[in-house]
Amino acid sequence: MAQNATIYKIELSVSDMGRHYYETHKLTVAKHPSETDERLMVRILAFALNAHEHLEMTKGLSTDSEPDIWQKSLSGEIDLWVALGLPSEKVMRQSSSKAARVIVYPYGGRVAEMWWDKVRNGTTRFENLQIINFTEADTAALAQLANRAMKLQVNIQDGDVMVSVDETVVYVTPDIWKGAA
C-alpha cells in the first residue's frame, strides 16, 4: 500500500531587508513519502528567499510538469519557476521557456558540483535562469530543524540567511553559480 504524504504546519516569518519584504506565511506543506527532511527544509528556504503574496508550493515531487514552487501573475502566466535539486538541461530549457524567471536550487555537496560542471555550458543561453547552490553543511543543519509544527524565522540581509526555530539558529550562505542576465 502506498504511503501518504506527511503534513507539516509551518508559520514562516520572513524578513528580507534587501527587498523590504516582511510577512508571515502560514503554510501547510505535504512532505512526499520519498522526500527527505533536508529537501523539505530546502523547499521552505527557497520559499522564504522568494516570498511573495502570490508565491505557492506546488505538487512538487508528485508531478513532472510543475516546479516545486511557483508564482503566477493574475492572468495566469508563470512569473517565477523554482526547482530544487539537479534538473537536466532539458528540464531547465523547458522551464525557461514557460516562465519569466527560473531559479534552480541545487544541493548535495560534491554531487551538485559534478552536476554543475556537466550542465554549466548548456545553461549560458538561458538569460532568465539563476542557479543558487546550498552547501551540504548548510542543508544538513537545516534538516535538523525539521518538525511537523514549526515556527520559522528567516532573516535575509546582504546575501546571508539566518534561519531560526526557537533557540536554534542556522546560518546559510547561498552561493550564486549563475545569475540571471
PDB file of C-alpha atoms in Angstrom:
ATOM      1  CA  MET A   1       0.000   0.000   0.000  1.00  0.00           C
ATOM      2  CA  ALA A   2       1.329   3.458  -0.915  1.00  0.00           C
ATOM      3  CA  GLN A   3       2.404   5.726   1.876  1.00  0.00           C
ATOM      4  CA  ASN A   4       0.615   9.019   2.331  1.00  0.00           C
ATOM      5  CA  ALA A   5       2.303  12.395   2.473  1.00  0.00           C
ATOM      6  CA  THR A   6       3.147  13.753   5.914  1.00  0.00           C
ATOM      7  CA  ILE A   7       1.591  17.139   6.630  1.00  0.00           C
ATOM      8  CA  TYR A   8       3.720  19.914   8.119  1.00  0.00           C
ATOM      9  CA  LYS A   9       2.170  23.069   9.564  1.00  0.00           C
ATOM     10  CA  ILE A  10       4.604  25.944   9.267  1.00  0.00           C
ATOM     11  CA  GLU A  11       4.449  29.522  10.408  1.00  0.00           C
ATOM     12  CA  LEU A  12       7.138  31.190   8.306  1.00  0.00           C
ATOM     13  CA  SER A  13       8.128  34.749   9.181  1.00  0.00           C
ATOM     14  CA  VAL A  14      10.308  36.334   6.508  1.00  0.00           C
ATOM     15  CA  SER A  15      12.352  39.496   6.987  1.00  0.00           C
ATOM     16  CA  ASP A  16      14.127  40.280   3.716  1.00  0.00           C
ATOM     17  CA  MET A  17      15.973  43.545   4.209  1.00  0.00           C
ATOM     18  CA  GLY A  18      17.111  43.778   0.570  1.00  0.00           C
ATOM     19  CA  ARG A  19      13.591  43.518  -0.847  1.00  0.00           C
ATOM     20  CA  HIS A  20      11.896  45.255   2.113  1.00  0.00           C
ATOM     21  CA  TYR A  21       9.630  42.249   2.475  1.00  0.00           C
ATOM     22  CA  TYR A  22       8.330  41.488   5.971  1.00  0.00           C
ATOM     23  CA  GLU A  23       5.498  38.981   6.170  1.00  0.00           C
ATOM     24  CA  THR A  24       4.371  35.862   7.971  1.00  0.00           C
ATOM     25  CA  HIS A  25       3.095  32.969   5.882  1.00  0.00           C
ATOM     26  CA  LYS A  26       1.031  30.128   7.300  1.00  0.00           C
ATOM     27  CA  LEU A  27       1.954  27.118   5.178  1.00  0.00           C
ATOM     28  CA  THR A  28       0.577  23.620   5.080  1.00  0.00           C
ATOM     29  CA  VAL A  29       3.257  21.565   3.371  1.00  0.00           C
ATOM     30  CA  ALA A  30       2.843  17.980   2.249  1.00  0.00           C
ATOM     31  CA  LYS A  31       6.086  16.033   2.547  1.00  0.00           C
ATOM     32  CA  HIS A  32       6.116  13.350  -0.152  1.00  0.00           C
ATOM     33  CA  PRO A  33       6.977   9.865   1.224  1.00  0.00           C
ATOM     34  CA  SER A  34      10.250   9.883  -0.752  1.00  0.00           C
ATOM     35  CA  GLU A  35      11.204  13.420   0.318  1.00  0.00           C
ATOM     36  CA  THR A  36      13.913  13.831   2.949  1.00  0.00           C
ATOM     37  CA  ASP A  37      13.893  16.362   5.787  1.00  0.00           C
ATOM     38  CA  GLU A  38      16.797  18.047   4.003  1.00  0.00           C
ATOM     39  CA  ARG A  39      14.810  18.540   0.788  1.00  0.00           C
ATOM     40  CA  LEU A  40      11.743  19.706   2.713  1.00  0.00           C
ATOM     41  CA  MET A  41      13.766  22.368   4.503  1.00  0.00           C
ATOM     42  CA  VAL A  42      15.469  23.462   1.255  1.00  0.00           C
ATOM     43  CA  ARG A  43      11.981  23.844  -0.220  1.00  0.00           C
ATOM     44  CA  ILE A  44      10.867  26.001   2.704  1.00  0.00           C
ATOM     45  CA  LEU A  45      14.064  28.067   2.496  1.00  0.00           C
ATOM     46  CA  ALA A  46      13.557  28.564  -1.264  1.00  0.00           C
ATOM     47  CA  PHE A  47      10.030  29.750  -0.493  1.00  0.00           C
ATOM     48  CA  ALA A  48      11.389  32.236   2.064  1.00  0.00           C
ATOM     49  CA  LEU A  49      14.057  33.542  -0.317  1.00  0.00           C
ATOM     50  CA  ASN A  50      11.396  34.282  -2.941  1.00  0.00           C
ATOM     51  CA  ALA A  51       8.487  35.079  -0.623  1.00  0.00           C
ATOM     52  CA  HIS A  52       5.635  36.972  -2.244  1.00  0.00           C
ATOM     53  CA  GLU A  53       1.904  37.097  -1.692  1.00  0.00           C
ATOM     54  CA  HIS A  54       1.307  35.060  -4.880  1.00  0.00           C
ATOM     55  CA  LEU A  55       4.099  32.503  -4.327  1.00  0.00           C
ATOM     56  CA  GLU A  56       2.848  28.974  -3.728  1.00  0.00           C
ATOM     57  CA  MET A  57       4.052  25.436  -3.241  1.00  0.00           C
ATOM     58  CA  THR A  58       3.032  23.026  -5.997  1.00  0.00           C
ATOM     59  CA  LYS A  59       2.597  19.262  -6.097  1.00  0.00           C
ATOM     60  CA  GLY A  60       6.392  19.103  -6.471  1.00  0.00           C
ATOM     61  CA  LEU A  61       7.632  15.521  -6.498  1.00  0.00           C
ATOM     62  CA  SER A  62       4.158  14.272  -7.367  1.00  0.00           C
ATOM     63  CA  THR A  63       4.234  15.737 -10.879  1.00  0.00           C
ATOM     64  CA  ASP A  64       6.883  16.353 -13.536  1.00  0.00           C
ATOM     65  CA  SER A  65       5.034  19.217 -15.217  1.00  0.00           C
ATOM     66  CA  GLU A  66       5.277  21.624 -12.277  1.00  0.00           C
ATOM     67  CA  PRO A  67       8.172  23.105 -10.333  1.00  0.00           C
ATOM     68  CA  ASP A  68       8.459  22.823  -6.558  1.00  0.00           C
ATOM     69  CA  ILE A  69       7.331  26.429  -6.113  1.00  0.00           C
ATOM     70  CA  TRP A  70       5.876  28.962  -8.485  1.00  0.00           C
ATOM     71  CA  GLN A  71       4.443  32.408  -8.687  1.00  0.00           C
ATOM     72  CA  LYS A  72       1.790  33.161 -11.260  1.00  0.00           C
ATOM     73  CA  SER A  73       0.527  36.522 -12.434  1.00  0.00           C
ATOM     74  CA  LEU A  74      -3.128  37.413 -12.014  1.00  0.00           C
ATOM     75  CA  SER A  75      -3.659  36.472 -15.666  1.00  0.00           C
ATOM     76  CA  GLY A  76      -2.111  33.018 -15.192  1.00  0.00           C
ATOM     77  CA  GLU A  77       1.381  33.440 -16.673  1.00  0.00           C
ATOM     78  CA  ILE A  78       4.215  31.912 -14.675  1.00  0.00           C
ATOM     79  CA  ASP A  79       6.337  34.752 -13.297  1.00  0.00           C
ATOM     80  CA  LEU A  80       8.681  32.550 -11.272  1.00  0.00           C
ATOM     81  CA  TRP A  81       9.556  28.852 -11.527  1.00  0.00           C
ATOM     82  CA  VAL A  82      11.571  27.443  -8.610  1.00  0.00           C
ATOM     83  CA  ALA A  83      13.093  23.972  -8.877  1.00  0.00           C
ATOM     84  CA  LEU A  84      15.139  22.055  -6.318  1.00  0.00           C
ATOM     85  CA  GLY A  85      17.856  19.516  -6.848  1.00  0.00           C
ATOM     86  CA  LEU A  86      19.687  18.647 -10.038  1.00  0.00           C
ATOM     87  CA  PRO A  87      17.393  19.024 -13.063  1.00  0.00           C
ATOM     88  CA  SER A  88      18.521  18.023 -16.519  1.00  0.00           C
ATOM     89  CA  GLU A  89      19.463  20.600 -19.114  1.00  0.00           C
ATOM     90  CA  LYS A  90      16.258  19.685 -20.957  1.00  0.00           C
ATOM     91  CA  VAL A  91      14.116  20.446 -17.891  1.00  0.00           C
ATOM     92  CA  MET A  92      15.881  23.796 -17.407  1.00  0.00           C
ATOM     93  CA  ARG A  93      15.325  24.649 -21.087  1.00  0.00           C
ATOM     94  CA  GLN A  94      11.629  23.783 -20.860  1.00  0.00           C
ATOM     95  CA  SER A  95      11.092  25.712 -17.637  1.00  0.00           C
ATOM     96  CA  SER A  96      12.988  28.718 -19.034  1.00  0.00           C
ATOM     97  CA  SER A  97      10.543  28.837 -21.933  1.00  0.00           C
ATOM     98  CA  LYS A  98       7.498  28.573 -19.631  1.00  0.00           C
ATOM     99  CA  ALA A  99       8.393  31.225 -17.027  1.00  0.00           C
ATOM    100  CA  ALA A 100       9.671  34.783 -16.910  1.00  0.00           C
ATOM    101  CA  ARG A 101      12.248  33.806 -14.248  1.00  0.00           C
ATOM    102  CA  VAL A 102      13.635  30.404 -13.269  1.00  0.00           C
ATOM    103  CA  ILE A 103      15.676  29.652 -10.158  1.00  0.00           C
ATOM    104  CA  VAL A 104      17.253  26.264  -9.509  1.00  0.00           C
ATOM    105  CA  TYR A 105      18.497  25.493  -6.008  1.00  0.00           C
ATOM    106  CA  PRO A 106      20.913  22.543  -6.217  1.00  0.00           C
ATOM    107  CA  TYR A 107      22.224  20.950  -3.026  1.00  0.00           C
ATOM    108  CA  GLY A 108      24.110  17.815  -2.109  1.00  0.00           C
ATOM    109  CA  GLY A 109      27.756  18.832  -1.949  1.00  0.00           C
ATOM    110  CA  ARG A 110      30.064  17.095  -4.412  1.00  0.00           C
ATOM    111  CA  VAL A 111      27.157  15.600  -6.382  1.00  0.00           C
ATOM    112  CA  ALA A 112      25.785  19.115  -7.022  1.00  0.00           C
ATOM    113  CA  GLU A 113      29.242  20.331  -8.071  1.00  0.00           C
ATOM    114  CA  MET A 114      29.587  17.455 -10.552  1.00  0.00           C
ATOM    115  CA  TRP A 115      26.085  18.215 -11.925  1.00  0.00           C
ATOM    116  CA  TRP A 116      27.023  21.892 -12.357  1.00  0.00           C
ATOM    117  CA  ASP A 117      30.260  21.005 -14.174  1.00  0.00           C
ATOM    118  CA  LYS A 118      28.180  18.881 -16.564  1.00  0.00           C
ATOM    119  CA  VAL A 119      25.357  21.385 -17.306  1.00  0.00           C
ATOM    120  CA  ARG A 120      27.104  24.761 -16.872  1.00  0.00           C
ATOM    121  CA  ASN A 121      27.924  25.397 -20.545  1.00  0.00           C
ATOM    122  CA  GLY A 122      24.421  24.451 -21.651  1.00  0.00           C
ATOM    123  CA  THR A 123      22.789  26.985 -19.341  1.00  0.00           C
ATOM    124  CA  THR A 124      24.518  30.098 -20.686  1.00  0.00           C
ATOM    125  CA  ARG A 125      21.806  30.742 -23.279  1.00  0.00           C
ATOM    126  CA  PHE A 126      19.041  30.937 -20.660  1.00  0.00           C
ATOM    127  CA  GLU A 127      19.099  34.585 -19.606  1.00  0.00           C
ATOM    128  CA  ASN A 128      16.173  34.156 -17.207  1.00  0.00           C
ATOM    129  CA  LEU A 129      17.838  31.266 -15.317  1.00  0.00           C
ATOM    130  CA  GLN A 130      19.591  31.531 -11.968  1.00  0.00           C
ATOM    131  CA  ILE A 131      21.432  28.719 -10.199  1.00  0.00           C
ATOM    132  CA  ILE A 132      21.903  29.194  -6.440  1.00  0.00           C
ATOM    133  CA  ASN A 133      23.660  26.418  -4.523  1.00  0.00           C
ATOM    134  CA  PHE A 134      23.379  25.494  -0.853  1.00  0.00           C
ATOM    135  CA  THR A 135      26.308  23.710   0.770  1.00  0.00           C
ATOM    136  CA  GLU A 136      25.952  20.236   2.187  1.00  0.00           C
ATOM    137  CA  ALA A 137      26.755  21.528   5.684  1.00  0.00           C
ATOM    138  CA  ASP A 138      24.051  24.205   5.459  1.00  0.00           C
ATOM    139  CA  THR A 139      21.331  21.826   4.259  1.00  0.00           C
ATOM    140  CA  ALA A 140      22.272  19.179   6.823  1.00  0.00           C
ATOM    141  CA  ALA A 141      21.922  21.792   9.576  1.00  0.00           C
ATOM    142  CA  LEU A 142      18.547  22.865   8.162  1.00  0.00           C
ATOM    143  CA  ALA A 143      17.348  19.244   8.133  1.00  0.00           C
ATOM    144  CA  GLN A 144      17.907  19.104  11.898  1.00  0.00           C
ATOM    145  CA  LEU A 145      15.274  21.852  12.315  1.00  0.00           C
ATOM    146  CA  ALA A 146      12.502  19.850  10.605  1.00  0.00           C
ATOM    147  CA  ASN A 147       9.438  19.345  12.747  1.00  0.00           C
ATOM    148  CA  ARG A 148       5.785  18.769  11.827  1.00  0.00           C
ATOM    149  CA  ALA A 149       4.771  22.003  13.570  1.00  0.00           C
ATOM    150  CA  MET A 150       7.353  24.752  13.082  1.00  0.00           C
ATOM    151  CA  LYS A 151       7.622  28.453  13.705  1.00  0.00           C
ATOM    152  CA  LEU A 152      10.483  29.511  11.442  1.00  0.00           C
ATOM    153  CA  GLN A 153      12.021  32.955  11.342  1.00  0.00           C
ATOM    154  CA  VAL A 154      14.084  33.683   8.228  1.00  0.00           C
ATOM    155  CA  ASN A 155      16.174  36.856   8.099  1.00  0.00           C
ATOM    156  CA  ILE A 156      17.827  37.746   4.798  1.00  0.00           C
ATOM    157  CA  GLN A 157      20.408  40.503   4.524  1.00  0.00           C
ATOM    158  CA  ASP A 158      23.317  41.131   2.143  1.00  0.00           C
ATOM    159  CA  GLY A 159      23.221  37.598   0.724  1.00  0.00           C
ATOM    160  CA  ASP A 160      23.311  35.926   4.126  1.00  0.00           C
ATOM    161  CA  VAL A 161      20.397  33.985   5.549  1.00  0.00           C
ATOM    162  CA  MET A 162      19.632  33.251   9.189  1.00  0.00           C
ATOM    163  CA  VAL A 163      17.031  30.570   9.886  1.00  0.00           C
ATOM    164  CA  SER A 164      15.849  30.162  13.441  1.00  0.00           C
ATOM    165  CA  VAL A 165      13.454  27.866  15.254  1.00  0.00           C
ATOM    166  CA  ASP A 166      13.077  28.627  18.944  1.00  0.00           C
ATOM    167  CA  GLU A 167      16.635  28.924  20.286  1.00  0.00           C
ATOM    168  CA  THR A 168      18.308  27.115  17.378  1.00  0.00           C
ATOM    169  CA  VAL A 169      19.872  29.247  14.629  1.00  0.00           C
ATOM    170  CA  VAL A 170      21.293  28.060  11.309  1.00  0.00           C
ATOM    171  CA  TYR A 171      23.277  30.411   9.079  1.00  0.00           C
ATOM    172  CA  VAL A 172      23.079  29.737   5.344  1.00  0.00           C
ATOM    173  CA  THR A 173      25.158  31.414   2.665  1.00  0.00           C
ATOM    174  CA  PRO A 174      23.636  30.823  -0.768  1.00  0.00           C
ATOM    175  CA  ASP A 175      26.306  30.544  -3.465  1.00  0.00           C
ATOM    176  CA  ILE A 176      25.261  32.072  -6.797  1.00  0.00           C
ATOM    177  CA  TRP A 177      26.598  29.793  -9.530  1.00  0.00           C
ATOM    178  CA  LYS A 178      24.706  31.570 -12.302  1.00  0.00           C
ATOM    179  CA  GLY A 179      22.966  34.914 -12.074  1.00  0.00           C
ATOM    180  CA  ALA A 180      20.155  35.995 -14.352  1.00  0.00           C
ATOM    181  CA  ALA A 181      21.205  38.356 -17.143  1.00  0.00           C
TER     182      ALA A 181
END
